[in-house]
CSV table of C-alpha atoms (C1' of nucleotides) in Angstrom, one decimal:
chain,number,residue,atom,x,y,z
A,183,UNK,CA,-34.2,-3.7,-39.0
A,184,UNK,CA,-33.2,-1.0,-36.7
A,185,UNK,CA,-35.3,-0.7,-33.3
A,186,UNK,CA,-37.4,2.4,-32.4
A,187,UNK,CA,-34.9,4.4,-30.4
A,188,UNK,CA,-38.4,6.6,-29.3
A,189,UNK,CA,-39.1,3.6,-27.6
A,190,UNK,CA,-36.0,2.9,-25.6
A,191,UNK,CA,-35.7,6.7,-24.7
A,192,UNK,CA,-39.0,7.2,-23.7
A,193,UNK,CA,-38.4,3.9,-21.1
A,194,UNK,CA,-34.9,5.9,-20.4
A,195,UNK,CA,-36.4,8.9,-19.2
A,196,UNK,CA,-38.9,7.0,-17.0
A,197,UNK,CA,-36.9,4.1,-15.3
A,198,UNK,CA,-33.0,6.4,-15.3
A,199,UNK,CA,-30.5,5.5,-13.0
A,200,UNK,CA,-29.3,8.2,-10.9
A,201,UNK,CA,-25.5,7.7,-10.6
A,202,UNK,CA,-22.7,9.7,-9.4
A,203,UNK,CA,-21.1,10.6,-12.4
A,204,UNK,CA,-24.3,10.9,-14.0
A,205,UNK,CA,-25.5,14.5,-15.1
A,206,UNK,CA,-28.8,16.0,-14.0
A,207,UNK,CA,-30.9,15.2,-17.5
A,208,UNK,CA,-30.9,17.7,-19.4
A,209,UNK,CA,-27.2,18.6,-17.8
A,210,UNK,CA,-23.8,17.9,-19.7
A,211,UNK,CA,-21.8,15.6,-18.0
A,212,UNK,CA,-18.3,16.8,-17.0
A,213,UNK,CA,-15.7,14.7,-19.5
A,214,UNK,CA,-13.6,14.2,-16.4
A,215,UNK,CA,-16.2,12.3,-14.9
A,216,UNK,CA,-17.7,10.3,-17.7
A,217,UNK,CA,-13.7,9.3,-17.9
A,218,UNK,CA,-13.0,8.3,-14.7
A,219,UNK,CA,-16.9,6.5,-14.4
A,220,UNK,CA,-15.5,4.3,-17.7
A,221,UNK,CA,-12.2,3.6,-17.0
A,222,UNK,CA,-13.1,2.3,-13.6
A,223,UNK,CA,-16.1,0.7,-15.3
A,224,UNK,CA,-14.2,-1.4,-17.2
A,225,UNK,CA,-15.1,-5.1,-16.3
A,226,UNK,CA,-16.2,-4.0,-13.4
A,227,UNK,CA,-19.7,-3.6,-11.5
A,228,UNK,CA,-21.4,0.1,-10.7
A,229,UNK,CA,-21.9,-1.1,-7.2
A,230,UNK,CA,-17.5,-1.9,-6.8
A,231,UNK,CA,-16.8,1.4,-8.7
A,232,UNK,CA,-19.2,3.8,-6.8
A,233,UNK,CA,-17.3,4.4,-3.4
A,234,UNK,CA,-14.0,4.2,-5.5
A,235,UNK,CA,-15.3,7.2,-7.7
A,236,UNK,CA,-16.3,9.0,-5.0
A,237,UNK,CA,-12.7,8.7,-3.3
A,238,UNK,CA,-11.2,9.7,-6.6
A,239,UNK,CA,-13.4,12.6,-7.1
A,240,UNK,CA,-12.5,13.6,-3.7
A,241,UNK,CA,-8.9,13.7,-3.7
A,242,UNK,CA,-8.5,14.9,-7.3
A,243,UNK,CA,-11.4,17.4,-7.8
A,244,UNK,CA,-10.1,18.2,-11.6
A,245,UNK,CA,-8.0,16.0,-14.3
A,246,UNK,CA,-4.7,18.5,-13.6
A,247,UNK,CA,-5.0,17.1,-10.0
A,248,UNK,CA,-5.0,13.8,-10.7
A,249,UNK,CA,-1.8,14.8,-13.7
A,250,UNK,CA,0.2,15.9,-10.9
A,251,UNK,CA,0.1,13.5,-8.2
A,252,UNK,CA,2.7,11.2,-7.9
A,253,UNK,CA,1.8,7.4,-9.5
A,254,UNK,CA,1.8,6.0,-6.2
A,255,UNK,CA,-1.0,8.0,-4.8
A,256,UNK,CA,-3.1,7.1,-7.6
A,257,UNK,CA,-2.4,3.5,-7.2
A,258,UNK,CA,-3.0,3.8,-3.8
A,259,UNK,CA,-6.3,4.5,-4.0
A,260,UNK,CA,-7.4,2.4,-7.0
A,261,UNK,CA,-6.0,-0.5,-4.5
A,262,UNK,CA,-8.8,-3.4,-4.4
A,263,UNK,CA,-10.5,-2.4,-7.9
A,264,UNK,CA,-8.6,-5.0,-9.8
A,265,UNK,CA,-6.5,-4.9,-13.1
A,266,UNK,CA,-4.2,-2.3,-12.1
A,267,UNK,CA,-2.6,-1.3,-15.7
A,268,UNK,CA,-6.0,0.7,-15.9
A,269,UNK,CA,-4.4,2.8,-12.8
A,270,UNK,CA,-1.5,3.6,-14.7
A,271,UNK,CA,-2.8,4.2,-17.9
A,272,UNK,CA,-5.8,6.8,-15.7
A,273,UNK,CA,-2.5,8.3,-14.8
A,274,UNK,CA,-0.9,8.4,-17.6
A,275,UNK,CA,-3.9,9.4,-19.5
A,276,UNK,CA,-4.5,12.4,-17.3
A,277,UNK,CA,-1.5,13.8,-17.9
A,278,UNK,CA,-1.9,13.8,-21.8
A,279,UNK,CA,-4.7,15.6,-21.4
A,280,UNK,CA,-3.8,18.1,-18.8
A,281,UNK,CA,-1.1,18.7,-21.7
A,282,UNK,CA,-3.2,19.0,-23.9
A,283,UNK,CA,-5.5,21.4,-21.9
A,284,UNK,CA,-8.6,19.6,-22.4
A,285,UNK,CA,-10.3,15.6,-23.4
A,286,UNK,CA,-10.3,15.3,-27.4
A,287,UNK,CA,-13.5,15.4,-28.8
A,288,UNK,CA,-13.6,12.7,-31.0
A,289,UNK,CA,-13.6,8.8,-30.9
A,290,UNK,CA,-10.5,8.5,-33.2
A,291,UNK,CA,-8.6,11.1,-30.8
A,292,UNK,CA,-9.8,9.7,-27.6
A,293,UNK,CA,-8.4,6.5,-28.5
A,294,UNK,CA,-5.2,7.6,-29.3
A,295,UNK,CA,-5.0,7.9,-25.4
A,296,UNK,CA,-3.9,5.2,-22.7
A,297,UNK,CA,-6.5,2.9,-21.4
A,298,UNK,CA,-9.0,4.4,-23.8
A,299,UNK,CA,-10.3,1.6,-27.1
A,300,UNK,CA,-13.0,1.5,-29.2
A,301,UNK,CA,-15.2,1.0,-25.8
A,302,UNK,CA,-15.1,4.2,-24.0
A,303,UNK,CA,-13.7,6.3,-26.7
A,304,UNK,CA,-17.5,6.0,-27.7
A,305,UNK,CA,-18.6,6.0,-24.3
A,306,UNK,CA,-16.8,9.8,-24.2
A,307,UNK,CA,-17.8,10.9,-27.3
A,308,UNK,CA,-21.4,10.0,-26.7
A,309,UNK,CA,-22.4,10.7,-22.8
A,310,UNK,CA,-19.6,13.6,-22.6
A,311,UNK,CA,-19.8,15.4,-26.1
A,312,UNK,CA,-23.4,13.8,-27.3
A,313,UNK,CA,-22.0,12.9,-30.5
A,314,UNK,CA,-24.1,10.2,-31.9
A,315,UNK,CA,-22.2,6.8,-31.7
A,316,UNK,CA,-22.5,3.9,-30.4
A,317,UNK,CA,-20.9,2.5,-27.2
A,318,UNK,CA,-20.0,-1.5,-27.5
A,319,UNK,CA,-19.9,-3.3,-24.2
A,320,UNK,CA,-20.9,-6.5,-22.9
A,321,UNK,CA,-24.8,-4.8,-22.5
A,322,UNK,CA,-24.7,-3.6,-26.1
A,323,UNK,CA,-23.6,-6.7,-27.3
A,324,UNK,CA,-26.2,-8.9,-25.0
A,325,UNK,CA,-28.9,-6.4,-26.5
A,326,UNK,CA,-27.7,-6.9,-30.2
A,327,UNK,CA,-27.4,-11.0,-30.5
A,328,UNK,CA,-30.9,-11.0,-28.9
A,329,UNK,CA,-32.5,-8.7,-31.3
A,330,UNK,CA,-31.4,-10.0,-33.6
A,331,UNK,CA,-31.3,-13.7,-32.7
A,332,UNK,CA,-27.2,-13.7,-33.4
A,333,UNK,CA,-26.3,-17.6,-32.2
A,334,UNK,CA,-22.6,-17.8,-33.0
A,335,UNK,CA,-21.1,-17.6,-29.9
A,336,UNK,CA,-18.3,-15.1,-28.7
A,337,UNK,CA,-15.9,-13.8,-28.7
A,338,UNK,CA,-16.0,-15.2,-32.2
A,339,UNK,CA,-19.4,-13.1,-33.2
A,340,UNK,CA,-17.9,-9.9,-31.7
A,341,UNK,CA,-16.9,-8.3,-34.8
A,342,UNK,CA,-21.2,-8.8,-36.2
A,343,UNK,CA,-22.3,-7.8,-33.1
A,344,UNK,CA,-20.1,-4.4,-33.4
A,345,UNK,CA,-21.4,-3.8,-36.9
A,346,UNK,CA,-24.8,-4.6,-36.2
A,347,UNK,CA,-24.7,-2.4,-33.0
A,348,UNK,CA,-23.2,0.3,-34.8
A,349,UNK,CA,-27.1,0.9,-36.8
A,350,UNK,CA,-28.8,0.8,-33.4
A,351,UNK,CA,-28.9,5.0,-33.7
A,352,UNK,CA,-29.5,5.3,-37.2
A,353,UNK,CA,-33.1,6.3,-36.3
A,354,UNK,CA,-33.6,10.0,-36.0
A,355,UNK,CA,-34.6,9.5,-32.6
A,356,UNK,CA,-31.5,8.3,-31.6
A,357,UNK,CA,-29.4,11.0,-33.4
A,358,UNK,CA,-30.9,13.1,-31.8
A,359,UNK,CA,-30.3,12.2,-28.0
A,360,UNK,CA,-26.9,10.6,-29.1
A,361,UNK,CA,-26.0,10.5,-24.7
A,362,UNK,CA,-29.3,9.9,-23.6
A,363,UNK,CA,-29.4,6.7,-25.7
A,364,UNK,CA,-26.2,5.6,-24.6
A,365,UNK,CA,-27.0,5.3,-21.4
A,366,UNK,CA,-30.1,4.0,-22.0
A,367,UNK,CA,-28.8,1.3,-23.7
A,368,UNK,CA,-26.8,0.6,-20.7
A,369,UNK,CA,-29.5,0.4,-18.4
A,370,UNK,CA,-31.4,-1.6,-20.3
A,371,UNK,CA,-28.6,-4.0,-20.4
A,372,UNK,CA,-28.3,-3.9,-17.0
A,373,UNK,CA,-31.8,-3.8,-16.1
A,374,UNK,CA,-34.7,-5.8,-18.3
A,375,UNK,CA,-32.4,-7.0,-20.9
A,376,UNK,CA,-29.9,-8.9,-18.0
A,377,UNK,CA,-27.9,-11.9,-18.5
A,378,UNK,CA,-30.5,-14.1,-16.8
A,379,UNK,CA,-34.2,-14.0,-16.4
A,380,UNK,CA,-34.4,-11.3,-18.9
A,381,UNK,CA,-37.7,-9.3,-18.2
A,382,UNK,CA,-38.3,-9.6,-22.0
A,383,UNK,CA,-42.6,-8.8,-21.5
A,384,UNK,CA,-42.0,-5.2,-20.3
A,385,UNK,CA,-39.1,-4.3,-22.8
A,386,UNK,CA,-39.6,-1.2,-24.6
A,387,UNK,CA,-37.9,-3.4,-28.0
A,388,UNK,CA,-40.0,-6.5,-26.9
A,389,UNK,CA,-41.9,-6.3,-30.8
A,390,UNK,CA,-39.0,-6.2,-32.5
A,391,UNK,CA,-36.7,-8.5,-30.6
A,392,UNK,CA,-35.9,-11.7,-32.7
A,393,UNK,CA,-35.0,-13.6,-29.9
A,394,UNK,CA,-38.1,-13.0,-27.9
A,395,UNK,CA,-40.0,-14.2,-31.0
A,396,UNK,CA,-38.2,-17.1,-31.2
A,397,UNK,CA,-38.5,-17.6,-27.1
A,398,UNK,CA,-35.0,-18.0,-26.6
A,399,UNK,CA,-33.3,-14.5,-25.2
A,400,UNK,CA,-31.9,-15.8,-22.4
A,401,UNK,CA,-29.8,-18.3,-24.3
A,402,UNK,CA,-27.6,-15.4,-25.6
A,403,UNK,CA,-25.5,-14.1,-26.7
A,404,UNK,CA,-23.9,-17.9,-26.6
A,405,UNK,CA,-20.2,-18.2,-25.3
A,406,UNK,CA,-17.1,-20.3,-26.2
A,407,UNK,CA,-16.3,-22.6,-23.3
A,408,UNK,CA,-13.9,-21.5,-21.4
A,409,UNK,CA,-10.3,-22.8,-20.5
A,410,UNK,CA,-9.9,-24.5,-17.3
A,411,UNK,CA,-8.0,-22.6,-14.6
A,412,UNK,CA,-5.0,-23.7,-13.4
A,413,UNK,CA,-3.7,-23.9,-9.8
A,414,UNK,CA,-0.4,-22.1,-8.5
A,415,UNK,CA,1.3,-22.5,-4.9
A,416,UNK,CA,3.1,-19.8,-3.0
A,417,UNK,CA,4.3,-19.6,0.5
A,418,UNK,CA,4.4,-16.2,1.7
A,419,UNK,CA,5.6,-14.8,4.9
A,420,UNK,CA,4.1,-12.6,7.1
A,421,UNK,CA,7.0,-10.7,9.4
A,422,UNK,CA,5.5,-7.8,11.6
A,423,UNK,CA,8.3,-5.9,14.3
A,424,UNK,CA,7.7,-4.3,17.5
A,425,UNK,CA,6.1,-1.2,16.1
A,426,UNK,CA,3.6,-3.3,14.4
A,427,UNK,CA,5.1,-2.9,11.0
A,428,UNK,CA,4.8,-5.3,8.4
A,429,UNK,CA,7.6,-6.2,5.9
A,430,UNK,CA,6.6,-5.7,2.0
A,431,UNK,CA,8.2,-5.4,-1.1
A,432,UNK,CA,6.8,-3.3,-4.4
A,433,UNK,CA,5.9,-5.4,-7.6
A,434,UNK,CA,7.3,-4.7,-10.5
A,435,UNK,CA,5.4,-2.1,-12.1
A,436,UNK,CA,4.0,-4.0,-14.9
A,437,UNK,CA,2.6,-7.4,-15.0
A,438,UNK,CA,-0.3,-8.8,-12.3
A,439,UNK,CA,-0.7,-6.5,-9.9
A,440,UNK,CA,1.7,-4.2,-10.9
A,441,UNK,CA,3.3,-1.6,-9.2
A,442,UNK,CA,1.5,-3.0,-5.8
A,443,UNK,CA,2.6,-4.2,-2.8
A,444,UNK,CA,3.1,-7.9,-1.3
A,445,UNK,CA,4.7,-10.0,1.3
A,446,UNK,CA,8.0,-11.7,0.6
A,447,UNK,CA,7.8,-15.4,-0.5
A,448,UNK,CA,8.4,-18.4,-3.0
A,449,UNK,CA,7.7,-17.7,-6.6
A,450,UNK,CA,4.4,-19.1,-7.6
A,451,UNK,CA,4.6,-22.2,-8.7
A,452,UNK,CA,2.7,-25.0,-10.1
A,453,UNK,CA,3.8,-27.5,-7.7
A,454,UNK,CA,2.7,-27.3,-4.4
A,455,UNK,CA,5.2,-27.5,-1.9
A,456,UNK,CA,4.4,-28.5,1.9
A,457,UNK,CA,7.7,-27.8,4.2
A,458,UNK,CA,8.5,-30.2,7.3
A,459,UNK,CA,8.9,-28.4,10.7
A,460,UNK,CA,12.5,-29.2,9.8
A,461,UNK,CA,12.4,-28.1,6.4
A,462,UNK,CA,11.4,-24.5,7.5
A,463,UNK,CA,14.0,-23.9,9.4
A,464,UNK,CA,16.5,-25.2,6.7
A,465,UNK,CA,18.6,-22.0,5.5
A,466,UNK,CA,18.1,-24.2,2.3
A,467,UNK,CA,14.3,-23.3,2.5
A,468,UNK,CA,14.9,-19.8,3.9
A,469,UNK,CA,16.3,-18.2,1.0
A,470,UNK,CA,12.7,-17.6,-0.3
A,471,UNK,CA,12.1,-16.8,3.3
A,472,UNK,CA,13.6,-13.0,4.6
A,473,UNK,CA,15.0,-14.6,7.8
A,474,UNK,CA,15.3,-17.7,10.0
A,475,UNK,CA,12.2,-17.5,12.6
A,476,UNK,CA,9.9,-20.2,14.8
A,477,UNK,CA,7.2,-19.8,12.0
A,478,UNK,CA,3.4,-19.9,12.8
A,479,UNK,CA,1.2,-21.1,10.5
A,480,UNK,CA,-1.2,-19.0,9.3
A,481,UNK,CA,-3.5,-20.8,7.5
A,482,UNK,CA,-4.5,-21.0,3.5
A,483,UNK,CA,-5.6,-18.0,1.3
A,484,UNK,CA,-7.2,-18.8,-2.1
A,485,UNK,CA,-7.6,-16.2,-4.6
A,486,UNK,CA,-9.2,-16.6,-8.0
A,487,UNK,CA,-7.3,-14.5,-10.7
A,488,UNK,CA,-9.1,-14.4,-13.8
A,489,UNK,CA,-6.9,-16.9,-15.2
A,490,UNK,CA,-5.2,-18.9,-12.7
A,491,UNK,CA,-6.2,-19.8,-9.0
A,492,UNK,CA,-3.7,-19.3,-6.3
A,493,UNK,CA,-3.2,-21.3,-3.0
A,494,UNK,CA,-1.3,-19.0,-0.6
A,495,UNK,CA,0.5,-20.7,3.1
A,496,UNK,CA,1.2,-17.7,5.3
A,497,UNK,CA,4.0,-18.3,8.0
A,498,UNK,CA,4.3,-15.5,10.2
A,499,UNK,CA,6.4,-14.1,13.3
A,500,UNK,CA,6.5,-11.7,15.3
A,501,UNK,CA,9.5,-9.9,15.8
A,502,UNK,CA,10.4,-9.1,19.4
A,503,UNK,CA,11.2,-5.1,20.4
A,504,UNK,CA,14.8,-4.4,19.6
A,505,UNK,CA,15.7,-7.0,17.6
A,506,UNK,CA,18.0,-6.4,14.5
A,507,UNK,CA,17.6,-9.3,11.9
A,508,UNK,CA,19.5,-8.5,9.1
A,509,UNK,CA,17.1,-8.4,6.4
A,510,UNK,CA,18.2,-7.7,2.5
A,511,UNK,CA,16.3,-5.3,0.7
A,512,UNK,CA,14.9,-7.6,-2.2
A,513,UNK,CA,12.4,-9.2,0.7
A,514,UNK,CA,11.2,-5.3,1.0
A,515,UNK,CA,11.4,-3.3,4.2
A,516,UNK,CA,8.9,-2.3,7.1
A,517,UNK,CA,6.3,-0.4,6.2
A,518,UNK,CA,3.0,1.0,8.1
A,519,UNK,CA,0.2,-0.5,6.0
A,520,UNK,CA,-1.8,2.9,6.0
A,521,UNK,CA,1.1,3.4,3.5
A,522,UNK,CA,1.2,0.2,1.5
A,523,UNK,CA,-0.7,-0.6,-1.8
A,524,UNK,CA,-2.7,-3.6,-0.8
A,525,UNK,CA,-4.6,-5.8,-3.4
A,526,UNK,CA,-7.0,-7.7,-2.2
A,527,UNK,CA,-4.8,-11.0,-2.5
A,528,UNK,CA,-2.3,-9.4,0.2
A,529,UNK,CA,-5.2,-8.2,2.0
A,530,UNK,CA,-6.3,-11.7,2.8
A,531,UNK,CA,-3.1,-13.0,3.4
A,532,UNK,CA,-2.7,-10.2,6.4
A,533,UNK,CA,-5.6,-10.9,7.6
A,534,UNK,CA,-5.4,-14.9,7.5
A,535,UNK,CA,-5.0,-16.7,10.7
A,536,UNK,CA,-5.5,-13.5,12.8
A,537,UNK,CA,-8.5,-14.6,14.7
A,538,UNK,CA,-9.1,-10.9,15.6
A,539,UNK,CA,-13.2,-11.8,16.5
A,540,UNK,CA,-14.2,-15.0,18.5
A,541,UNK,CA,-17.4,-16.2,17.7
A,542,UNK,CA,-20.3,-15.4,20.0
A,543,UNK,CA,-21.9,-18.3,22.2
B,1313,DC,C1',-4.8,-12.5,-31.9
B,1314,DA,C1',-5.5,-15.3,-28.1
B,1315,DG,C1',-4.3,-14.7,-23.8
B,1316,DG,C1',-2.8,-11.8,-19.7
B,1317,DC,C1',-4.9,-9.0,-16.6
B,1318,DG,C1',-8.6,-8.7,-10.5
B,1319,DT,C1',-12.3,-8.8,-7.9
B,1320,DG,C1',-16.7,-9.9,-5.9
B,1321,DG,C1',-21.5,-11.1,-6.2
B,1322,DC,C1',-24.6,-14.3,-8.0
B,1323,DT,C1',-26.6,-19.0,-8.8
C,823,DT,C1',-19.1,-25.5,-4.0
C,824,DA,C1',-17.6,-24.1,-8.4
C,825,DG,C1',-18.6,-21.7,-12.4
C,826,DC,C1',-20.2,-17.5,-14.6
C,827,DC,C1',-19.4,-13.0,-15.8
C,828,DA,C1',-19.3,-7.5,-15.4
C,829,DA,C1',-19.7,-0.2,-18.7
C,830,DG,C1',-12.4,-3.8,-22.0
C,831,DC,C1',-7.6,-2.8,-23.0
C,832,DC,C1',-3.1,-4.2,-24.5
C,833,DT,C1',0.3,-6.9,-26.8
DNA sequence: CAGGCGTGGCT
DNA sequence: TAGCCAAGCCT
């Protein structure tokens, strides 16, 4: 049975989030912005995204901006957010458009874009144009298996809870505030209908929910275990010269953490490897390493990548003024790191073992 | 089409 | 601590 959207939009327009790329009510949102908001979005909290928009916004005021500046730049920026193909697809995307002079209008054109699927081509077509469809993200979904008790357990039950989702506007209500409902059906996701501890008495759908009526919302939408995680080893070296440079090579563009920048190292590898104080100054060892150095040992990074955890020993040295290692240009070159593209990982490993505040006491 | 692809906050 | 998972897309 299909909920009473009158319900949900009355709750909407009481309990609204106010949020930067949100229009006034009432207001049409800019496409450029509802864009951005999603891509960015993607698997990814409003509270990460929010100061990231705002930088965005700020340095490309309009999507021809953001067309025109060099990849780079964009990357630059989008540094920390995570999944980085959605950096070059916003770039790549903003340039079809600025070709084409304006967003497409409809879900099947949106998604004929980079970075854009069946997600936030609806997203778009609903917050941005207020054609009436129906957004499916991890919130919509959540909403859907509880109301209507949907126990199979994803991602296998993803396809149901799409079709089922897609009737959650076929009430007149809904058609008729196709972006208002959107977002309302975001923020109740995100809100009373959360992964845990759902606030299922005060729910505007709490008389039609099957899964409250069967006492058992917060058990779904049920998952598929997951895979463990396995463990990598690197040893990465952290080589900073006189002027306080630091030496760093670019990524290759595609891949994890494409296109970013790192420090020069051993390939990742399943087996840990722990060098002797001989062993590190072995030329043997070295030819992972950009030069022959008295190494200090850093200390450990771990990282958690979505699907593999990574154990990181930094070695670093300090170069003295003048000096002229010869250094070959696959280990990178020096770099001012108000110029690098930093993930977080390589964030971590420049800041391991540097001590820079003693504790008080 | 299952798996690659980041990160951080929460319990 | 270790696991869970968030406004998914791409191949």
């Amino acid at each position: 049975m299909t909920p009473d959207a009158s319900l949900l939009l009355h709750w909407y327009d009481r309990h609204r989030r106010t949020l930067p790329w949100r229009a006034a009510p009432g207001q049409q949102a800019d496409p450029y912005h509802v864009w951005l908001s999603e891509i960015m979005l993607q698997q990814t909290v409003v509270q990460t995204v929010i100061p990231y928009y705002e930088r965005f916004l700020s340095h490309f005021p309009t999507v021809g901006a953001l067309a025109e500046a060099p990849l780079d730049e964009v990357l630059q920026l989008w540094a920390g957010l995570g999944y980085y193909a959605r950096a070059r697809n916003l770039h790549a995307c903003a340039q079809a458009v600025h070709q084409l002079g304006a967003f497409p209008r409809t879900v099947e054109d949106l998604q004929k874009l980079p970075g854009i699927g069946a997600y936030t081509s609806r997203a778009i077509a609903a917050i941005a144009f207020n054609i009436p469809t129906v957004p499916v993200d991890g919130n919509v979904e959540r909403i859907t298996a509880r109301l209507n008790a949907v126990e199979d357990p994803l991602p296998a039950s993803r396809p149901l809870l799409a079709r089922l989702a897609s009737h959650l506007n076929d009430d007149p209500a809904a058609q008729a505030r196709p972006s208002d409902f959107a977002q309302a059906l975001f923020d109740l996701g995100a809100s009373l209908c959360s992964p845990r501890s759902p606030s299922c008495l005060t729910c505007p759908w709490r008389e039609c929910c099957l899964a409250k009526a069967r006492n058992m919302a917060e058990a779904l939408p049920a998952r598929q275990k997951k895979k463990p995680r396995p463990t990598r080893h690197a040893i990465l070296f952290r080589i900073i010269n006189s002027e306080g440079n630091v030496l760093l090579r670019s990524r290759p563009p595609e891949g994890l953490l494409g296109g970013t920048d790192e420090l020069p190292g051993t390939p990742w590898s399943e087996e840990r490897f722990t060098p002797s104080p001989a062993q590190l100054a072995e030329t043997a060892f070295t030819q992972c390493a950009p030069i022959q150095a008295q190494w200090e040992d850093c200390g450990e990074v771990k990282h958690i990548f979505s699907h593999f955890t990574l154990l990181i020993r930094v070695y670093g040295c300090t170069l003295p003024e003048k000096s002229n290692y010869p250094i070959d240009p696959t280990h990178g070159r020096f770099r001012p790191l108000k110029k690098a593209i930093l993930s977080s990982v390589m964030k971590k490993c420049l800041l391991v073992g540097q001590h820079h505040k003693p504790v008080a006491g």
